[in-house]
Short mmCIF file of C-alpha atoms in Angstrom, two decimals:
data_model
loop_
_atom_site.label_atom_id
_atom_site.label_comp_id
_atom_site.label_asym_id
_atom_site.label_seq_id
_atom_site.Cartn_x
_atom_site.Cartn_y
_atom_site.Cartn_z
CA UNK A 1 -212.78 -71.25 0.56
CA UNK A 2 -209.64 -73.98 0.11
CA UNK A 3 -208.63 -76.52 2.49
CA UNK A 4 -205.64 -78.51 2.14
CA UNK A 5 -205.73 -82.62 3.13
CA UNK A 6 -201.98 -83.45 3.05
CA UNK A 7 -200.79 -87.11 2.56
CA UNK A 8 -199.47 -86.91 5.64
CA UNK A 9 -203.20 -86.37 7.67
CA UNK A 10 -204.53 -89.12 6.28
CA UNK A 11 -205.58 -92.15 8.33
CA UNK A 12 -202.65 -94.73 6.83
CA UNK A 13 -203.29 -98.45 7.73
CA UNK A 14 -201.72 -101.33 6.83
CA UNK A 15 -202.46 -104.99 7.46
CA UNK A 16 -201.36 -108.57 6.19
CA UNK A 17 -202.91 -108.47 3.22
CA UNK A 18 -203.95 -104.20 2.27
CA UNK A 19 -202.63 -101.00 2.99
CA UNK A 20 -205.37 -98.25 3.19
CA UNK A 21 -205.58 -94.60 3.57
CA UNK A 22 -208.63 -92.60 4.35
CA UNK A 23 -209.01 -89.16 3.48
CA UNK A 24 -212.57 -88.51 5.35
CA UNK A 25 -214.00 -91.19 8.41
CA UNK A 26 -217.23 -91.96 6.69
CA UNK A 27 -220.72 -90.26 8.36
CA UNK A 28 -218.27 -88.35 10.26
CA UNK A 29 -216.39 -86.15 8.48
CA UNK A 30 -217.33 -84.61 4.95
CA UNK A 31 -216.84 -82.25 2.30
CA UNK A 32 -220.22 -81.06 1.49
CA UNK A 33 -221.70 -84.02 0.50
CA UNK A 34 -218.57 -86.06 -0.54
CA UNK A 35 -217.76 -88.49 2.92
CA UNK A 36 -215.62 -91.11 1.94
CA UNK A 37 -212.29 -91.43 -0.07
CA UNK A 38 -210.35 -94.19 0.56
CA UNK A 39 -206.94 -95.19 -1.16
CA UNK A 40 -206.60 -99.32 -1.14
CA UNK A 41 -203.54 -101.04 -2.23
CA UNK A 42 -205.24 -105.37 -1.76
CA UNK A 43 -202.64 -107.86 -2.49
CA UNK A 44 -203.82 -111.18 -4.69
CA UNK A 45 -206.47 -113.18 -4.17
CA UNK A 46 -207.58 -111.17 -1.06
CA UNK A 47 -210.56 -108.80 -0.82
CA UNK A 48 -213.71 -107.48 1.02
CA UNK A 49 -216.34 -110.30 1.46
CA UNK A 50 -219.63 -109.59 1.51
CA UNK A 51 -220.59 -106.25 3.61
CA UNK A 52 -224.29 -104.28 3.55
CA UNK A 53 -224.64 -100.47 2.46
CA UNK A 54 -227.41 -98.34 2.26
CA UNK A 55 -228.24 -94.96 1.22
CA UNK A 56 -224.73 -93.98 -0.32
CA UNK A 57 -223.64 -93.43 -3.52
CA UNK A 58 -220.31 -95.35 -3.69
CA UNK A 59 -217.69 -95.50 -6.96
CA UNK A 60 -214.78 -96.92 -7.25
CA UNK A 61 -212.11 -96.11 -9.74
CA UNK A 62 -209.08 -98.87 -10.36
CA UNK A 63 -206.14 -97.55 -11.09
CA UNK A 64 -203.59 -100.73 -11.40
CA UNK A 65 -204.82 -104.77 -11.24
CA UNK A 66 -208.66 -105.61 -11.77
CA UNK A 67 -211.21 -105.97 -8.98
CA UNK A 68 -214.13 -108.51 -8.76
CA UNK A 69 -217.43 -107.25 -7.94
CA UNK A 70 -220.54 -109.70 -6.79
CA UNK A 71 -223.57 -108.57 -4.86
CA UNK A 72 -227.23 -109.63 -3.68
CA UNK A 73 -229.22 -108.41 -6.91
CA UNK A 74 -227.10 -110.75 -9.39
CA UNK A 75 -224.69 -108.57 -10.35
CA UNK A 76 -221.14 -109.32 -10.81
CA UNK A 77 -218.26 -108.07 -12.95
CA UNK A 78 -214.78 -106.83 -13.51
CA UNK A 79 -213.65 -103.42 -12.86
CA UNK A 80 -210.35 -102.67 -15.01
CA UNK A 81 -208.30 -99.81 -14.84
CA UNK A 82 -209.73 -97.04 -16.95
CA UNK A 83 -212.78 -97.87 -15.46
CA UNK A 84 -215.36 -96.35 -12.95
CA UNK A 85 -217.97 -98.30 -11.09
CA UNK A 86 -220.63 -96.42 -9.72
CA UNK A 87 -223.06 -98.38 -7.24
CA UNK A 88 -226.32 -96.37 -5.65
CA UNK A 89 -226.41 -98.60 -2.58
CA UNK A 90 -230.42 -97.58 -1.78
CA UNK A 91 -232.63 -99.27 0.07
CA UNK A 92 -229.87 -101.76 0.88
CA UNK A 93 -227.21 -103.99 -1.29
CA UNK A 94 -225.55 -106.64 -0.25
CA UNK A 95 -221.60 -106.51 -2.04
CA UNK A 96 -218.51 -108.22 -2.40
CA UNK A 97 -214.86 -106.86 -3.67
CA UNK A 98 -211.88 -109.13 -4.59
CA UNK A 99 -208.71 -108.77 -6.39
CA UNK A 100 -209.45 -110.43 -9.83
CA UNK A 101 -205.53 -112.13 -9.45
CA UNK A 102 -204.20 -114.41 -7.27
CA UNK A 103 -200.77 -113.02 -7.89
CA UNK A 104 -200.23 -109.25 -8.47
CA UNK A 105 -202.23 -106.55 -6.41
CA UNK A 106 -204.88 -103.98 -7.18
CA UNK A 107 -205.07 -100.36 -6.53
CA UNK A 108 -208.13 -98.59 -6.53
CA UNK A 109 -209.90 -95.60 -4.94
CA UNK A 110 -213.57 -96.12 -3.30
CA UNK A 111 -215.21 -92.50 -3.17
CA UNK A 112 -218.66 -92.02 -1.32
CA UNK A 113 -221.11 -89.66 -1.53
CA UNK A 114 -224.74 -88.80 -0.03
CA UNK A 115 -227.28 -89.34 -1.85
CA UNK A 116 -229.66 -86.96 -3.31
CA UNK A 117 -232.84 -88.81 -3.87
CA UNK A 118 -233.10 -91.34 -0.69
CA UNK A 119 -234.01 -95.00 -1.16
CA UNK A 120 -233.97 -95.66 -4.43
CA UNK A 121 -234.02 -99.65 -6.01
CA UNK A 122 -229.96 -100.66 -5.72
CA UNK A 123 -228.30 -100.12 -8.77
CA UNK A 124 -224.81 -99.94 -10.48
CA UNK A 125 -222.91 -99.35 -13.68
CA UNK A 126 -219.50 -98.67 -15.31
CA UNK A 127 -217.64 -96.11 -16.74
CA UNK A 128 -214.46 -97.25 -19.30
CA UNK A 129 -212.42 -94.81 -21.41
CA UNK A 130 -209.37 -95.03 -23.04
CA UNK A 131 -206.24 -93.46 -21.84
CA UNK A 132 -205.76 -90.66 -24.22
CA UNK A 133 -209.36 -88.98 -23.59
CA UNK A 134 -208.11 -88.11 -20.27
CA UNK A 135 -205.00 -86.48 -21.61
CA UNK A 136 -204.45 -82.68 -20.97
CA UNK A 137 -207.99 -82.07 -20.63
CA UNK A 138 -210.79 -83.32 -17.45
CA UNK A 139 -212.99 -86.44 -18.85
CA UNK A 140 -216.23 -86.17 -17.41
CA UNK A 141 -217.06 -90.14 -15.93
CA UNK A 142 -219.79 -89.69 -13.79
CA UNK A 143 -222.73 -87.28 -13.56
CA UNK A 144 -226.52 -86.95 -12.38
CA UNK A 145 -227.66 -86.66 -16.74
CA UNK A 146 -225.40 -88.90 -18.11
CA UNK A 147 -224.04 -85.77 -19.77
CA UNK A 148 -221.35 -86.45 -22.21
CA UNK A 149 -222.06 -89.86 -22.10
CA UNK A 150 -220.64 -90.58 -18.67
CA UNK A 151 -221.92 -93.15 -16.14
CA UNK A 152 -225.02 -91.99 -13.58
CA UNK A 153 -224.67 -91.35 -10.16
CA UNK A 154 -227.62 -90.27 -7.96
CA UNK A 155 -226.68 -86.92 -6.97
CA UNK A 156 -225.85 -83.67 -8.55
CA UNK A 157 -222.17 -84.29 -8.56
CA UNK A 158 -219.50 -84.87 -11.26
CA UNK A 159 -216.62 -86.77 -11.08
CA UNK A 160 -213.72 -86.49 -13.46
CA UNK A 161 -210.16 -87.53 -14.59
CA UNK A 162 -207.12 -86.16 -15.83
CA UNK A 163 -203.71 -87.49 -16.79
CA UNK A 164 -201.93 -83.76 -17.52
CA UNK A 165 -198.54 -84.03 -18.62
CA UNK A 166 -195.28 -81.78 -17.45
CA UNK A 167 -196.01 -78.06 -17.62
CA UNK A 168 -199.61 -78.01 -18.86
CA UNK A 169 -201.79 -75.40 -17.89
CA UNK A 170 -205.65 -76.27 -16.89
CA UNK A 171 -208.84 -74.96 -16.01
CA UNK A 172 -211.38 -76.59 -14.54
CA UNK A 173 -214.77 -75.07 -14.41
CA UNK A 174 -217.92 -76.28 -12.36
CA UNK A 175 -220.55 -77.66 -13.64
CA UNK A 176 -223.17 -76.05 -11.04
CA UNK A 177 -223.02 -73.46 -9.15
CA UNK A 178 -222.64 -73.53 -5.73
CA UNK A 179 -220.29 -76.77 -5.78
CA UNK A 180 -217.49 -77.41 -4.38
CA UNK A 181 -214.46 -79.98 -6.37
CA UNK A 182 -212.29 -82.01 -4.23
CA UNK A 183 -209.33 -82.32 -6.28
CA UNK A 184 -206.72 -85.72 -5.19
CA UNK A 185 -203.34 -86.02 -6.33
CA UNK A 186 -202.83 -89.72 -7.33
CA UNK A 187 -199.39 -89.03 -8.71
CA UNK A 188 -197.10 -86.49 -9.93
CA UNK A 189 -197.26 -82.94 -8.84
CA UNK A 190 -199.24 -80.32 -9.50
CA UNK A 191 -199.97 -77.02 -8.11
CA UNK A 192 -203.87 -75.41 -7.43
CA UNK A 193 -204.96 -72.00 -6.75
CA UNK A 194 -201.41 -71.57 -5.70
CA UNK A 195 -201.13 -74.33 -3.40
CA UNK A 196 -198.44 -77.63 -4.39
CA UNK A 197 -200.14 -80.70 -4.52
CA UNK A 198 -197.81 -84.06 -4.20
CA UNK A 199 -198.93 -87.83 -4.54
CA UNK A 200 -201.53 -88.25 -2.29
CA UNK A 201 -202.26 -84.97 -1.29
CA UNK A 202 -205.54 -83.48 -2.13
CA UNK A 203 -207.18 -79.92 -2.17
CA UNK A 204 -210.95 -78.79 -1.39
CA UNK A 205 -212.04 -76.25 -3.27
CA UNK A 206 -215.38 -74.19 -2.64
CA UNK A 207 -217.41 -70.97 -3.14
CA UNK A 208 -215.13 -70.58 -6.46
CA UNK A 209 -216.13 -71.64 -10.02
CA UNK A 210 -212.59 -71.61 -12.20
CA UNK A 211 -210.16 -73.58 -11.03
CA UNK A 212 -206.54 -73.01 -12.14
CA UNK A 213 -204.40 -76.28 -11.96
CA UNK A 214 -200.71 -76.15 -13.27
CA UNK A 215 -198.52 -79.14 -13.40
CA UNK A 216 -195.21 -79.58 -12.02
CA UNK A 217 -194.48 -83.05 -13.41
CA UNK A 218 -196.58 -85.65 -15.41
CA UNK A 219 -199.70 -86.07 -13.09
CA UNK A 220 -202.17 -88.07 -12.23
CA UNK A 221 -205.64 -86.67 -10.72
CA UNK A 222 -209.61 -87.56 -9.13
CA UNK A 223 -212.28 -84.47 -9.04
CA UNK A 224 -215.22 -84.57 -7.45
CA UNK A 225 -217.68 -81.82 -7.62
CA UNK A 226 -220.24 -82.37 -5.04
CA UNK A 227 -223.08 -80.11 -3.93
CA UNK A 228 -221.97 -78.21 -0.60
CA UNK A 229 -225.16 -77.89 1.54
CA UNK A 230 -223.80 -80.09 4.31
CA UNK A 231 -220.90 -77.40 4.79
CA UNK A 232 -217.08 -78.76 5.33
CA UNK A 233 -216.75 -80.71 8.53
CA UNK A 234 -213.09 -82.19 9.32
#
């Protein structure tokens, strides 16, 4: 079962001060249990003020600028690219998310998912790598065991990244059967299963557990393998 989510049939906005595109309309839409992926481009010293969640599993990966986090339990940090935060929003957090400079913007990519065990205490951690263990190969950043020594997230779902370079042949294999693996296209081009994949496209792949991924220029991508019991509804 693939389905294609073009750049194109994404919901683009763009205000004074972010441009934003959504990939899924949160508690709406959903690829088994993956509901959210949004694409935010925040210009300097701007940024979400303080908003509630509850019950989601939400991570955000920074790919250019640093981002600011503060919420209700104490915590506050820095997220830098090459760097996942993963947040289990629980019973109920209270968070906050500015661009760490008042000068150059940040691009980063929020990704939620259900969670598997419901209210649970709020929590969050992060996930840093260097470049080069994401090259040619899928670096494991978050999972449900900490497997591999990546960062915990409260369902059993795996999210990865890959920098592949021109002409490099992949594999990607799931970690549990039965998952599905939304694969995004942050830059470059690749093609998947025989479909071509451009910047900001993205691919849903389920009932299938080898991937074949081929690149067509240097390329940038997100995975996430998330249980499918909640079906594909777009």
């Amino acid at each position: 079962m693939i389905f294609l989510r073009r750049n194109a049939e994404r919901l683009h906005k763009q205000d004074n001060w972010k441009k934003s595109s959504y990939a899924f309309v949160p508690y709406q839409n959903h690829f088994g249990e993956l509901c959210g992926f949004a694409d935010d481009t925040v210009l300097g010293g701007r940024g979400f003020g303080m908003h509630p969640h509850q019950n989601m599993e939400i991570s955000t990966i920074v790919m250019r600028g640093s981002q600011v986090h503060k919420d209700d339990t104490g915590g506050e940090g820095i997220i830098h690219p090459n760097s996942i935060q993963t947040m289990s929003a629980g019973t109920g957090i209270m968070h906050s998310e500015f661009n760490a400079s008042q000068t150059e913007p940040f691009h980063s990519y929020q990704i939620w998912v259900y969670p598997r065990k419901w209210n649970v205490e709020p929590r969050h951690e992060t996930f840093s790598y260097q470049p080069e263990a994401k090259r040619n190969r899928f670096l494991l950043a978050l999972s449900p065991d900490r497997r591999d020594h990546s960062a915990l997230i409260n369902q059993d779902a795996f999210f990865s990244v890959s920098s592949i370079e021109k002409d490099v042949s992949l594999s990607y294999d799931t970690y549990l059967s039965g998952n599905g693996v939304y694969i995004h296209c942050v830059s470059g081009g690749v093609t998947i299963e025989g479909h071509t994949l451009s910047e900001g496209d993205a691919i849903g792949v389920a009932e299938k557990e080898s991937i074949a991924i081929q690149s067509l220029a240097n390329a940038e991508l997100i995975l996430v393998e998330v249980p499918m019991q909640r079906g594909i509804q777009l």
